Amino acid sequence: MASAQAKHDRILERGLDLVSQAGLSGLTLGGLASDVGMSKSGLFAHFRSKEAVQLALLRSMARAAEAAVVSPAMKAPPGLPRLTKLVENWLGWAARAGLRGGCPIAAAMFELDDAPGPIRGEAVAMERGWRALLSRLTGEAVALGHLRQNLGVEQFVWELCGIYLSHHVSSRFLQDPQADRRASLAFGALIKRSRSAPTIGSTSALAS
């Protein structure tokens, strides 16, 4: 049993690394089986279909992100320090988690936008859960007075996710060496606007 579990874990470990480079659609069962040193039929003993592998890999990615991004951030003081630490951990997290490619879920958003089915459903649920966490931590920062009381939390999270996706495209696709710096500047500007009250008579992009 231990040997079977070790093989199962090895498949997920190698599969997640491959998905980070080739995406979910680029993953083949034959290629994964070869990478982990087993036959395709041996792989089917653990996963009955490519869809089952993809679902398992998305869930494995969630566990990896929890360990690399969320758990360390939760050790920071609540409010803006915790939110800031989460964002710092989030940007470029895949490389720090030992993956050779980029964030699998960020790639999946583009791969699966017009591909209905269980895989897309799982990715959507994961993204919604992530945005709910960002909203909760942002709300805590508002409640503690770190961000202004009339902040539109949903808009704040929307812009924050935009920063992340822009960083992903810049660093992975364009290979821009300034991607980290630009993302840091954008996040800093977002925080600055979210701390100060909007000018009377103006329409703030982050107002409720």
Short mmCIF file of C-alpha atoms in Angstrom, two decimals:
data_model
loop_
_atom_site.label_atom_id
_atom_site.label_comp_id
_atom_site.label_asym_id
_atom_site.label_seq_id
_atom_site.Cartn_x
_atom_site.Cartn_y
_atom_site.Cartn_z
CA MET A 1 0.00 0.00 0.00
CA ALA A 2 2.80 2.41 0.87
CA SER A 3 4.47 1.68 -2.46
CA ALA A 4 1.22 2.34 -4.36
CA GLN A 5 0.72 5.62 -2.51
CA ALA A 6 4.31 6.63 -3.21
CA LYS A 7 3.75 5.99 -6.93
CA HIS A 8 0.50 7.94 -6.81
CA ASP A 9 2.25 10.90 -5.18
CA ARG A 10 5.09 10.68 -7.68
CA ILE A 11 2.63 10.85 -10.58
CA LEU A 12 1.05 13.99 -9.14
CA GLU A 13 4.42 15.59 -8.39
CA ARG A 14 5.77 15.05 -11.88
CA GLY A 15 2.42 15.77 -13.51
CA LEU A 16 2.12 19.13 -11.77
CA ASP A 17 5.58 20.11 -12.95
CA LEU A 18 4.69 19.12 -16.53
CA VAL A 19 1.38 21.01 -16.39
CA SER A 20 3.20 24.12 -15.17
CA GLN A 21 5.19 24.02 -18.41
CA ALA A 22 2.76 22.63 -21.01
CA GLY A 23 -0.64 23.41 -19.50
CA LEU A 24 -3.49 21.00 -18.89
CA SER A 25 -4.18 20.58 -22.59
CA GLY A 26 -0.52 19.84 -23.29
CA LEU A 27 -0.39 16.98 -20.80
CA THR A 28 -0.51 13.49 -22.35
CA LEU A 29 -0.91 10.28 -20.40
CA GLY A 30 1.86 8.66 -22.45
CA GLY A 31 4.23 11.51 -21.74
CA LEU A 32 3.41 11.51 -18.03
CA ALA A 33 3.80 7.73 -17.80
CA SER A 34 7.19 7.94 -19.48
CA ASP A 35 8.27 10.78 -17.20
CA VAL A 36 7.51 8.79 -14.05
CA GLY A 37 9.03 5.60 -15.47
CA MET A 38 5.94 3.44 -15.84
CA SER A 39 3.78 2.09 -18.64
CA LYS A 40 0.60 3.81 -19.75
CA SER A 41 -1.38 0.85 -18.43
CA GLY A 42 0.41 1.24 -15.11
CA LEU A 43 -0.67 4.87 -14.99
CA PHE A 44 -4.27 3.79 -15.62
CA ALA A 45 -4.08 1.70 -12.46
CA HIS A 46 -3.96 5.01 -10.56
CA PHE A 47 -6.08 7.22 -12.81
CA ARG A 48 -8.73 5.89 -15.17
CA SER A 49 -8.75 8.81 -17.60
CA LYS A 50 -6.95 11.97 -18.61
CA GLU A 51 -9.77 13.96 -17.03
CA ALA A 52 -9.20 12.19 -13.71
CA VAL A 53 -5.50 13.07 -13.91
CA GLN A 54 -6.29 16.72 -14.70
CA LEU A 55 -8.70 17.03 -11.77
CA ALA A 56 -6.18 15.43 -9.42
CA LEU A 57 -3.46 17.77 -10.66
CA LEU A 58 -5.61 20.87 -10.09
CA ARG A 59 -6.24 19.74 -6.51
CA SER A 60 -2.56 18.96 -6.06
CA MET A 61 -1.76 22.47 -7.28
CA ALA A 62 -4.16 23.90 -4.69
CA ARG A 63 -2.30 22.05 -1.93
CA ALA A 64 1.04 23.30 -3.24
CA ALA A 65 -0.24 26.89 -3.33
CA GLU A 66 -1.62 26.54 0.18
CA ALA A 67 1.80 25.50 1.44
CA ALA A 68 3.81 28.07 -0.54
CA VAL A 69 1.47 31.07 -0.46
CA VAL A 70 -1.31 30.94 2.10
CA SER A 71 0.11 29.18 5.17
CA PRO A 72 3.21 31.44 5.46
CA ALA A 73 1.08 34.57 4.97
CA MET A 74 -1.27 33.60 7.77
CA LYS A 75 1.62 33.90 10.22
CA ALA A 76 1.78 37.65 9.56
CA PRO A 77 -0.30 40.04 11.69
CA PRO A 78 -3.91 40.39 10.49
CA GLY A 79 -4.96 43.19 8.19
CA LEU A 80 -2.71 44.84 5.64
CA PRO A 81 0.50 43.05 6.77
CA ARG A 82 -1.15 39.67 6.15
CA LEU A 83 -2.65 40.74 2.82
CA THR A 84 0.68 42.18 1.69
CA LYS A 85 2.53 39.01 2.64
CA LEU A 86 -0.01 36.92 0.75
CA VAL A 87 0.45 39.00 -2.40
CA GLU A 88 4.26 38.84 -2.08
CA ASN A 89 4.04 35.05 -1.81
CA TRP A 90 1.51 34.84 -4.65
CA LEU A 91 3.54 36.63 -7.32
CA GLY A 92 5.79 34.03 -8.94
CA TRP A 93 4.82 31.36 -6.41
CA ALA A 94 5.19 28.43 -8.81
CA ALA A 95 8.96 28.76 -9.09
CA ARG A 96 9.32 28.94 -5.30
CA ALA A 97 7.19 25.79 -5.04
CA GLY A 98 9.73 23.98 -7.23
CA LEU A 99 7.78 24.01 -10.50
CA ARG A 100 9.76 24.60 -13.67
CA GLY A 101 6.96 26.49 -15.38
CA GLY A 102 4.34 29.05 -14.40
CA CYS A 103 1.15 28.95 -12.37
CA PRO A 104 -1.06 26.13 -13.71
CA ILE A 105 -4.32 27.83 -12.75
CA ALA A 106 -3.34 31.08 -14.47
CA ALA A 107 -2.65 29.13 -17.66
CA ALA A 108 -5.89 27.19 -17.22
CA MET A 109 -7.91 30.42 -17.26
CA PHE A 110 -6.84 30.98 -20.87
CA GLU A 111 -6.95 27.31 -21.89
CA LEU A 112 -10.41 26.62 -20.50
CA ASP A 113 -12.29 29.87 -21.04
CA ASP A 114 -14.33 28.31 -23.88
CA ALA A 115 -14.10 24.67 -22.80
CA PRO A 116 -17.10 23.73 -20.61
CA GLY A 117 -16.85 20.59 -18.51
CA PRO A 118 -15.65 19.25 -15.14
CA ILE A 119 -12.09 20.54 -15.54
CA ARG A 120 -13.26 24.09 -16.22
CA GLY A 121 -15.76 23.79 -13.38
CA GLU A 122 -13.01 22.80 -10.96
CA ALA A 123 -10.76 25.65 -12.10
CA VAL A 124 -13.60 28.17 -11.78
CA ALA A 125 -14.41 26.96 -8.25
CA MET A 126 -10.75 27.27 -7.28
CA GLU A 127 -10.50 30.80 -8.67
CA ARG A 128 -13.69 31.87 -6.90
CA GLY A 129 -12.39 30.40 -3.65
CA TRP A 130 -9.13 32.29 -4.07
CA ARG A 131 -10.92 35.58 -4.72
CA ALA A 132 -13.08 34.95 -1.66
CA LEU A 133 -9.90 34.63 0.42
CA LEU A 134 -8.53 37.87 -1.03
CA SER A 135 -11.85 39.57 -0.25
CA ARG A 136 -11.81 38.30 3.32
CA LEU A 137 -8.27 39.51 3.99
CA THR A 138 -9.02 42.86 2.34
CA GLY A 139 -12.14 43.18 4.48
CA GLU A 140 -10.06 42.52 7.58
CA ALA A 141 -7.66 45.29 6.55
CA VAL A 142 -10.64 47.65 6.20
CA ALA A 143 -12.08 46.61 9.57
CA LEU A 144 -8.72 47.25 11.27
CA GLY A 145 -8.42 50.70 9.72
CA HIS A 146 -5.50 49.81 7.47
CA LEU A 147 -7.59 50.58 4.37
CA ARG A 148 -10.35 53.17 4.13
CA GLN A 149 -13.81 52.32 5.37
CA ASN A 150 -15.63 53.00 2.08
CA LEU A 151 -13.29 50.86 0.01
CA GLY A 152 -15.01 48.78 -2.66
CA VAL A 153 -13.56 45.37 -1.76
CA GLU A 154 -14.75 43.60 -4.91
CA GLN A 155 -13.16 46.24 -7.13
CA PHE A 156 -9.95 46.10 -5.09
CA VAL A 157 -9.74 42.32 -5.55
CA TRP A 158 -10.55 42.66 -9.26
CA GLU A 159 -7.61 45.03 -9.74
CA LEU A 160 -5.36 42.86 -7.59
CA CYS A 161 -6.09 39.83 -9.76
CA GLY A 162 -5.35 41.97 -12.81
CA ILE A 163 -1.92 42.76 -11.39
CA TYR A 164 -1.27 39.06 -10.85
CA LEU A 165 -2.29 38.05 -14.37
CA SER A 166 -0.30 40.89 -15.91
CA HIS A 167 2.73 39.75 -13.91
CA HIS A 168 2.18 36.17 -15.09
CA VAL A 169 2.03 37.18 -18.76
CA SER A 170 4.98 39.57 -18.44
CA SER A 171 7.25 37.16 -16.62
CA ARG A 172 6.30 33.90 -18.38
CA PHE A 173 5.24 34.92 -21.91
CA LEU A 174 7.16 38.15 -22.50
CA GLN A 175 10.02 37.20 -20.15
CA ASP A 176 10.21 40.79 -18.97
CA PRO A 177 12.99 41.12 -16.35
CA GLN A 178 11.09 44.07 -14.89
CA ALA A 179 7.92 42.05 -14.21
CA ASP A 180 8.49 41.72 -10.46
CA ARG A 181 9.31 45.40 -10.04
CA ARG A 182 6.33 46.52 -12.09
CA ALA A 183 3.95 44.28 -10.16
CA SER A 184 5.33 45.60 -6.88
CA LEU A 185 4.86 49.19 -8.04
CA ALA A 186 1.31 48.47 -9.19
CA PHE A 187 0.40 46.84 -5.88
CA GLY A 188 1.94 49.73 -3.96
CA ALA A 189 -0.10 52.22 -5.99
CA LEU A 190 -3.27 50.22 -5.38
CA ILE A 191 -2.64 50.21 -1.64
CA LYS A 192 -1.90 53.94 -1.62
CA ARG A 193 -5.18 54.75 -3.38
CA SER A 194 -7.04 52.40 -1.06
CA ARG A 195 -5.72 54.07 2.07
CA SER A 196 -6.59 57.67 1.22
CA ALA A 197 -10.11 59.02 1.02
CA PRO A 198 -11.23 59.95 -2.51
CA THR A 199 -11.34 63.65 -3.39
CA ILE A 200 -14.77 65.20 -2.82
CA GLY A 201 -16.65 65.44 -6.10
CA SER A 202 -14.51 62.81 -7.83
CA THR A 203 -15.42 59.25 -8.75
CA SER A 204 -12.94 56.80 -7.28
CA ALA A 205 -12.22 53.58 -9.17
CA LEU A 206 -12.20 51.81 -5.82
CA ALA A 207 -15.30 53.37 -4.32
CA SER A 208 -18.20 51.13 -3.29
#
